[in-house]
Structure formats: C-alpha cells, structure tokens
DNA sequence: CGCAAATGGTTTGTATGCTTAATAACTGTA
DNA sequence: TACAGTTATTAAGCATACAAACCATTTGCG
C-alpha cells in the first residue's frame, strides 16, 4: 500500500480537485438517497428553489452548468415524480417555464438542508481565512482557464 | 447575467470543487482529443506509464479510483485500439497483467506531456505556499469525509 | 415584408460511471 | 483433502453526461 500512498500524496492539483469534488457530492447523494433523489436529480430541485422565478430551462442550463439535453431529461424525470412542472412562457413561445410543485418545494428545502449539513460537516475545523485563501487560488485558476482556452498539446512544433 | 454572477460568487465550496475539477479535466480532454483519446480513456494509459510493473487490473482500480467493471470496459476499448494488452499472471491465475503496447507507450508520453502542460498553465501565478495551503485544507476535508461517513440528513430528530 | 441566423427545446446515439451478480481461483483452517 | 470465505475479473442493467441533428420560434438585416 505504501507505493499507492506515495502516489496519492503526489497527485496533481487537478486530480485532487476532481477527487474531492466527487467525494463531496457522494456525501450529499448519500444523505439524499433516502428522499428518492438519485445521483444528480437533486441539483435541479435545489436551484429551482434558489433562482428567482420565472425560470426557463435555459436558466437551469446555465445554473447547473450541464447541457440542455441533460436538463431536459432530468426535468422529464422530475416531472414524472411530481416535483416540478413545465408551463408555456407567454413571453417566448419557444421556451418553457419550470417551477417546483408543492411537493417539490418541500423537497427543495430538504435538499438545501442536506447540502448545508454536508458543507458544514466537511469544512469543520477550517478557518475563514484558510477558505478565502482557497477561493483566491480557485479564482486565479479560473482566470487561467479562460486565458487561452484551447492550446494544442504539441506546442513544441 | 448579474443575478447569475452573484450566485456564482456564493457557490458552496463543494460546488466550486466540482466545477473546477470538471473544467480542469476538460482542458486535458481538449488537448488529448486530437490523439483520439476520448474523455477518460487517457487516464488508464497515463497510470500504466507511471505505475511500476507488473500492473494488475486491480492495481489500476486503486490508482484510477474507479470500480473494477469500469476499468475492465476501458481496457477493452484500449485493447481494441492497440494501446494496451492483457497477459495472464503466472503468480495468480485469477488476475491479468496489463501492459502498454509500443503505441501505448508513445501515447502515454503524450498524455503525460499534456497533463503537465495543463497543470503548469492553470497553476501559473500561484505560489508554492498558496498551493500548500490548499492542500492542507483538502487534507482536512478528506479527514472530515472519513469521520462519520454516513450521517442521515435529518439529525434534528 | 422576407429570409438568414440565432435561440430554446427535444431526440438519438455514444461514453463513462456505478451496482449487482456470476465465475474462477486463491487462502486458511480443520 | 475439503470447504468457507475472499479476491480478480467479467457481464448485465441503470443513471447521467455529452454531441450532433432536428424542429419551432424569434430576431435582425436587407
């Protein structure tokens, strides 16, 4: 195991990010599993409870940062479970407004609660300045991301 | 967009982690797409180039931190593309040793190069102490993860 | 006005992951 | 040796994401 553990310590920053992010989400998933919310279905519900209405599907696409087809299919599932409903947008006949049902509102509160509980549990013992230091690094990485978004790998040419 | 941007700023730490991790991987993916490596198929190749042989599938499972069936299927793909091959393990007839083909070796070098390039680009302008501060936070979050891995959401009971 | 381009949504096909269950081989103990 | 439990791999089925292609509507420009 020592070989593996050595390796773990030297994981790249990117790897650590992905690892931790996945583990974090898994915690929330586990807590929400008992509410019948599998995997990532809780995210649309959460954001529908946070975004100021009216919420179009496109707004969800931007908030959830997943593609439109993924949102459409998730909403199909949530609609079938009577957590959300779609209504026509009188402003724009192409778009649909998405809202939480009453059951969805209750679920959204539970989701918010679970998300906050996991967050405060996992951040236990970490000071605000430390968190801010992390955020500062994150922001600079994001800035670097936008910098030259598509450099081909072989710049030795 | 201002509403959305406000929201962005207040994203929970977990959300930030997932976002950044995904964006980071997307950078690598983009750079490696031209080598025909889609999505996460480059990871087994990378690790096969890093782990000391002999490498069994189980070793890859631990290194990649994905489940055994996922590894098996990825290896099927990579084997079909002539990047890796499986051979019987004389030590243990249950297991199979996985190795890079010559083409696989070349690809592994390209992957390593791309991964390192993305890493150094994205970490540009971030000092070592800052990185270490992040790692320190990450490690404490990981410790909290292990703490009580499955607390039900409703602890108000 | 009228047509091209952009935008919102859905459908389809593919990729990747997990869980559960099956199969084969190893390990340890009586 | 024999049998129970563990471990390595594979198989099958489900969930979730993306990209490409499609339709309907809106927008913008001549």
Coordinates of C-alpha atoms (C1' of nucleotides) in Angstrom, one line a residue:
Chain A
X1 CA 0.0 0.0 0.0
X2 CA 3.0 2.3 0.6
X3 CA 3.5 2.7 -3.2
X4 CA 0.0 3.7 -3.6
X5 CA 0.0 6.1 -0.7
X6 CA 3.2 7.8 -2.0
X7 CA 1.4 8.2 -5.3
X8 CA -1.6 9.7 -3.6
X9 CA 0.5 12.4 -2.0
X10 CA 1.9 13.4 -5.3
X11 CA -1.4 13.6 -7.1
X12 CA -1.7 16.7 -9.3
X13 CA -3.8 19.5 -8.2
X14 CA -6.3 18.7 -10.9
X15 CA -6.6 15.2 -9.7
X16 CA -7.2 16.3 -6.1
X17 CA -9.9 18.7 -7.2
X18 CA -11.8 16.0 -9.1
X19 CA -11.3 13.5 -6.3
X20 CA -12.5 15.8 -3.6
X21 CA -15.4 17.2 -5.6
X22 CA -16.6 13.7 -6.4
X23 CA -16.3 12.6 -2.8
X24 CA -18.2 15.7 -1.6
X25 CA -21.0 15.1 -4.0
X26 CA -21.2 11.5 -2.9
X27 CA -21.8 12.6 0.6
X28 CA -24.7 14.7 -0.4
X29 CA -26.0 11.9 -2.6
X30 CA -25.9 9.5 0.3
X31 CA -27.8 11.8 2.5
X32 CA -30.5 12.5 -0.1
X33 CA -30.8 8.9 -1.3
X34 CA -33.5 8.3 1.3
X35 CA -35.6 11.0 -0.3
X36 CA -35.6 9.1 -3.5
X37 CA -33.3 11.6 -5.2
X38 CA -30.8 9.6 -7.1
X39 CA -27.4 10.9 -8.2
X40 CA -27.8 14.4 -9.6
X41 CA -31.5 14.8 -9.7
X42 CA -31.4 16.9 -6.5
X43 CA -29.4 19.7 -8.2
X44 CA -32.2 21.0 -10.4
X45 CA -34.6 20.9 -7.4
X46 CA -32.1 22.9 -5.3
X47 CA -31.5 25.5 -8.0
X48 CA -35.2 25.8 -8.7
X49 CA -35.6 26.7 -5.1
X50 CA -32.8 29.3 -5.3
X51 CA -33.2 31.1 -8.7
X52 CA -35.7 34.0 -8.8
X53 CA -38.7 33.0 -10.9
X54 CA -39.6 32.8 -13.7
X55 CA -37.0 30.1 -14.5
X56 CA -36.7 28.9 -18.1
X57 CA -34.9 25.7 -18.9
X58 CA -32.0 27.8 -20.3
X59 CA -31.6 29.4 -17.0
X60 CA -31.2 26.0 -15.4
X61 CA -28.7 25.0 -18.1
X62 CA -26.6 28.0 -17.1
X63 CA -27.0 27.5 -13.4
X64 CA -26.4 23.7 -13.4
X65 CA -23.6 24.0 -16.0
X66 CA -24.8 21.0 -17.8
X67 CA -26.0 20.8 -21.4
X68 CA -29.6 21.5 -22.5
X69 CA -30.4 17.8 -23.4
X70 CA -29.3 16.7 -19.9
X71 CA -31.5 19.3 -18.3
X72 CA -34.4 18.3 -20.5
X73 CA -34.1 14.6 -19.5
X74 CA -33.7 15.4 -15.8
X75 CA -36.8 17.5 -15.9
X76 CA -38.7 14.7 -17.5
X77 CA -37.8 12.5 -14.6
X78 CA -38.6 15.2 -12.0
X79 CA -41.9 16.0 -13.7
X80 CA -42.9 12.3 -13.7
X81 CA -42.2 12.3 -9.9
X82 CA -44.4 15.4 -9.5
X83 CA -41.5 17.5 -8.2
X84 CA -41.6 20.1 -11.0
X85 CA -43.9 21.2 -13.8
X86 CA -43.3 23.0 -17.1
X87 CA -45.6 25.7 -18.3
X88 CA -45.5 27.8 -21.5
X89 CA -43.8 31.1 -21.4
X90 CA -46.1 33.8 -22.7
X91 CA -43.1 36.0 -23.5
X92 CA -41.5 33.5 -25.8
X93 CA -43.4 30.6 -27.3
X94 CA -40.2 28.6 -27.8
X95 CA -39.3 28.5 -24.1
X96 CA -40.9 26.8 -21.1
X97 CA -41.0 28.0 -17.6
X98 CA -40.1 25.4 -14.9
X99 CA -41.5 25.6 -11.4
X100 CA -41.5 23.4 -8.3
X101 CA -44.7 21.7 -7.3
X102 CA -45.7 21.9 -3.7
X103 CA -44.0 18.6 -3.1
X104 CA -41.0 20.0 -5.0
X105 CA -40.8 22.9 -2.6
X106 CA -40.7 20.6 0.4
X107 CA -38.0 18.5 -1.3
X108 CA -36.0 21.6 -2.2
X109 CA -35.9 22.6 1.5
X110 CA -34.7 19.1 2.4
X111 CA -32.1 19.3 -0.3
X112 CA -30.9 22.7 0.9
X113 CA -30.7 21.4 4.4
X114 CA -28.7 18.3 3.4
X115 CA -26.3 20.4 1.3
X116 CA -25.7 22.8 4.1
X117 CA -25.2 20.0 6.6
X118 CA -22.6 18.3 4.5
X119 CA -20.9 21.5 3.8
X120 CA -20.6 22.5 7.4
X121 CA -19.5 19.0 8.4
X122 CA -16.8 18.8 5.8
X123 CA -15.5 22.3 6.5
X124 CA -15.3 21.7 10.2
X125 CA -12.1 23.0 11.7
X126 CA -11.2 25.1 8.7
X127 CA -10.9 28.8 9.3
X128 CA -12.4 31.5 7.2
X129 CA -9.0 32.9 6.1
X130 CA -8.0 29.5 5.0
X131 CA -11.2 29.1 3.0
X132 CA -10.6 32.5 1.5
X133 CA -7.1 31.5 0.5
X134 CA -8.5 28.6 -1.3
X135 CA -11.1 30.7 -3.1
X136 CA -8.4 33.1 -4.1
X137 CA -6.4 30.2 -5.7
X138 CA -9.6 28.9 -7.3
X139 CA -10.3 32.3 -8.9
X140 CA -6.8 32.6 -10.3
X141 CA -7.1 29.1 -11.8
X142 CA -10.4 30.0 -13.3
X143 CA -8.8 33.1 -14.8
X144 CA -6.1 30.9 -16.3
X145 CA -8.7 28.6 -17.7
X146 CA -10.2 31.4 -19.7
X147 CA -6.8 32.7 -20.8
X148 CA -6.1 30.6 -23.8
X149 CA -8.9 28.1 -23.7
X150 CA -7.7 25.8 -26.5
X151 CA -3.9 25.4 -26.8
X152 CA -3.0 22.3 -28.8
X153 CA -0.9 19.9 -26.8
X154 CA 2.1 19.9 -29.1
X155 CA 3.5 23.4 -28.7
X156 CA 7.0 22.0 -29.3
X157 CA 6.3 22.5 -33.0
Chain B
X1 CA -26.3 37.9 -16.1
X2 CA -25.6 39.8 -12.9
X3 CA -28.0 37.6 -11.0
X4 CA -26.2 34.5 -12.2
X5 CA -22.8 36.0 -11.4
X6 CA -23.8 36.9 -7.9
X7 CA -24.9 33.3 -7.5
X8 CA -21.6 32.1 -8.8
X9 CA -19.7 34.0 -6.2
X10 CA -21.7 32.4 -3.5
X11 CA -21.3 28.9 -4.7
X12 CA -20.6 26.5 -1.9
X13 CA -17.1 25.1 -1.6
X14 CA -18.3 21.7 -2.8
X15 CA -19.8 23.2 -5.9
X16 CA -16.6 25.1 -6.6
X17 CA -14.6 22.0 -6.2
X18 CA -16.7 20.0 -8.7
X19 CA -16.8 22.9 -11.1
X20 CA -13.1 23.5 -11.1
X21 CA -12.3 19.8 -11.3
X22 CA -14.5 19.3 -14.3
X23 CA -13.1 22.4 -16.0
X24 CA -9.6 21.2 -15.4
X25 CA -10.3 17.8 -16.8
X26 CA -12.0 19.3 -19.8
X27 CA -8.8 21.2 -20.6
X28 CA -6.8 18.0 -20.7
X29 CA -9.5 16.3 -22.7
X30 CA -9.4 19.0 -25.2
X31 CA -5.7 18.8 -25.6
X32 CA -5.8 15.0 -25.9
X33 CA -8.8 14.8 -28.2
X34 CA -6.5 15.0 -31.2
X35 CA -4.8 11.8 -30.2
X36 CA -8.1 10.0 -30.4
X37 CA -8.4 9.7 -26.6
X38 CA -11.9 10.5 -25.7
X39 CA -12.9 11.6 -22.2
X40 CA -11.3 9.5 -19.6
X41 CA -9.6 6.8 -21.7
X42 CA -6.3 8.7 -21.3
X43 CA -6.2 8.1 -17.6
X44 CA -5.5 4.3 -17.7
X45 CA -2.8 5.0 -20.3
X46 CA -1.2 7.6 -18.1
X47 CA -1.2 5.5 -15.0
X48 CA 0.1 2.4 -16.9
X49 CA 3.0 4.6 -17.7
X50 CA 3.6 5.6 -14.1
X51 CA 2.9 2.5 -12.0
X52 CA 5.8 0.1 -11.6
X53 CA 5.1 -3.1 -13.5
X54 CA 3.7 -5.6 -13.2
X55 CA 0.3 -3.9 -13.1
X56 CA -2.8 -6.0 -12.5
X57 CA -6.2 -4.7 -13.2
X58 CA -6.8 -4.3 -9.5
X59 CA -3.8 -2.0 -9.3
X60 CA -5.4 0.2 -11.9
X61 CA -8.7 0.1 -10.0
X62 CA -6.9 1.5 -7.0
X63 CA -4.9 4.0 -8.9
X64 CA -7.8 5.3 -11.0
X65 CA -10.2 5.2 -8.1
X66 CA -13.0 3.8 -10.3
X67 CA -14.7 0.5 -9.9
X68 CA -13.4 -2.7 -11.4
X69 CA -16.1 -3.1 -14.0
X70 CA -15.4 0.4 -15.3
X71 CA -11.7 -0.4 -15.6
X72 CA -12.5 -3.7 -17.4
X73 CA -14.5 -1.9 -20.0
X74 CA -12.0 0.9 -20.5
X75 CA -9.3 -1.7 -21.1
X76 CA -11.5 -3.5 -23.6
X77 CA -11.6 -0.2 -25.6
X78 CA -7.9 0.4 -25.2
X79 CA -7.0 -3.1 -26.2
X80 CA -9.1 -2.8 -29.3
X81 CA -7.2 0.4 -30.1
X82 CA -3.9 -1.5 -29.6
X83 CA -2.8 0.8 -26.8
X84 CA -2.7 -1.9 -24.1
X85 CA -2.7 -5.7 -23.9
X86 CA -3.6 -8.2 -21.2
X87 CA -1.5 -11.2 -20.3
X88 CA -2.0 -13.9 -17.8
X89 CA -0.4 -13.5 -14.4
X90 CA 1.7 -16.5 -13.6
X91 CA 1.6 -15.7 -9.9
X92 CA -2.2 -15.7 -9.7
X93 CA -4.4 -17.3 -12.4
X94 CA -7.3 -15.1 -11.5
X95 CA -5.6 -11.9 -12.4
X96 CA -4.3 -10.4 -15.6
X97 CA -1.4 -8.2 -16.1
X98 CA -2.0 -5.1 -18.2
X99 CA 0.8 -3.5 -20.2
X100 CA 1.2 -0.7 -22.7
X101 CA 1.9 -1.7 -26.3
X102 CA 4.6 0.3 -28.0
X103 CA 2.0 2.6 -29.5
X104 CA 0.6 2.8 -25.9
X105 CA 4.0 3.9 -24.6
X106 CA 4.2 6.7 -27.1
X107 CA 0.6 7.7 -26.2
X108 CA 1.4 7.6 -22.5
X109 CA 4.3 10.1 -23.1
X110 CA 1.9 12.4 -25.0
X111 CA -0.6 12.1 -22.2
X112 CA 1.9 12.9 -19.5
X113 CA 3.1 15.9 -21.5
X114 CA -0.4 17.2 -22.0
X115 CA -1.3 16.7 -18.3
X116 CA 1.8 18.5 -17.2
X117 CA 1.2 21.3 -19.7
X118 CA -2.3 21.9 -18.5
X119 CA -1.2 21.8 -14.9
X120 CA 1.5 24.3 -15.2
X121 CA -0.6 26.6 -17.3
X122 CA -3.5 26.6 -14.9
X123 CA -1.3 27.0 -11.8
X124 CA 0.5 29.9 -13.4
X125 CA 1.0 32.7 -10.9
X126 CA 0.2 30.7 -7.8
X127 CA 2.9 30.4 -5.3
X128 CA 4.0 27.2 -3.6
X129 CA 2.9 28.3 -0.1
X130 CA -0.5 29.1 -1.6
X131 CA -0.7 25.6 -3.1
X132 CA 0.3 24.1 0.2
X133 CA -2.4 26.0 2.0
X134 CA -4.9 24.5 -0.4
X135 CA -3.5 21.0 0.1
X136 CA -3.7 21.5 3.8
X137 CA -7.4 22.4 3.6
X138 CA -8.0 19.5 1.2
X139 CA -6.5 17.1 3.6
X140 CA -8.6 18.2 6.5
X141 CA -11.7 17.9 4.3
X142 CA -10.7 14.4 3.5
X143 CA -10.2 13.7 7.1
X144 CA -13.8 15.0 7.8
X145 CA -15.0 12.8 5.0
X146 CA -13.9 9.7 6.7
X147 CA -15.1 10.8 10.1
X148 CA -18.7 9.8 10.1
X149 CA -19.2 8.7 6.5
X150 CA -22.9 8.2 6.6
X151 CA -24.9 10.5 8.8
X152 CA -28.6 10.6 7.9
X153 CA -29.8 14.0 6.7
X154 CA -32.3 14.5 9.4
X155 CA -30.3 14.8 12.6
X156 CA -32.9 17.2 14.1
X157 CA -34.7 14.1 15.3
Chain C
dC1 C1' -42.0 42.2 -45.8
dG2 C1' -38.9 38.1 -46.2
dC3 C1' -35.2 35.2 -45.4
dA4 C1' -30.8 34.0 -42.7
dA5 C1' -29.1 33.4 -38.3
dA6 C1' -29.6 32.7 -33.5
dT7 C1' -32.1 30.6 -29.7
dG8 C1' -35.0 27.2 -26.8
dG9 C1' -36.1 22.6 -26.5
dT10 C1' -36.1 17.6 -27.7
dT11 C1' -34.4 13.2 -29.7
dT12 C1' -30.9 10.0 -30.6
dG13 C1' -26.6 7.8 -30.2
dT14 C1' -22.4 7.3 -27.6
dA15 C1' -19.3 7.4 -23.5
dT16 C1' -18.5 6.6 -18.8
dG17 C1' -19.6 5.6 -14.3
dC18 C1' -21.9 2.6 -10.6
dT19 C1' -24.3 -1.6 -8.6
dT20 C1' -25.4 -6.3 -8.5
dA21 C1' -24.4 -10.8 -9.7
dA22 C1' -21.8 -14.5 -11.8
dT23 C1' -17.4 -17.2 -12.4
dA24 C1' -12.8 -18.6 -11.4
dA25 C1' -9.0 -19.0 -8.4
dC26 C1' -6.7 -18.4 -4.1
dT27 C1' -6.3 -18.8 1.2
dG28 C1' -6.8 -20.6 5.5
dT29 C1' -8.4 -23.9 8.6
dA30 C1' -10.0 -28.2 10.3
Chain D
dT1 C1' -8.1 -33.1 1.4
dA2 C1' -12.4 -30.4 1.8
dC3 C1' -15.0 -26.4 2.5
dA4 C1' -15.8 -21.5 3.6
dG5 C1' -14.6 -17.0 2.8
dT6 C1' -12.0 -13.7 0.0
dT7 C1' -10.3 -11.7 -4.2
dA8 C1' -9.8 -10.8 -9.5
dT9 C1' -12.3 -10.3 -13.4
dT10 C1' -16.4 -10.1 -16.3
dA11 C1' -21.4 -9.4 -17.5
dA12 C1' -25.7 -7.0 -17.5
dG13 C1' -28.5 -3.2 -16.4
dC14 C1' -29.2 1.5 -15.0
dA15 C1' -28.1 6.7 -14.4
dT16 C1' -26.1 10.6 -16.2
dA17 C1' -23.4 13.3 -19.2
dC18 C1' -22.2 15.0 -24.0
dA19 C1' -22.5 16.0 -29.1
dA20 C1' -25.0 16.1 -33.3
dA21 C1' -29.1 16.6 -35.6
dC22 C1' -33.7 18.3 -35.6
dC23 C1' -38.0 21.4 -35.1
dA24 C1' -40.2 25.7 -33.7
dT25 C1' -39.8 30.3 -32.8
dT26 C1' -37.7 34.7 -32.6
dT27 C1' -34.5 38.2 -34.1
dG28 C1' -32.2 41.0 -37.2
dC29 C1' -30.9 42.8 -41.5
dG30 C1' -31.7 43.8 -46.3

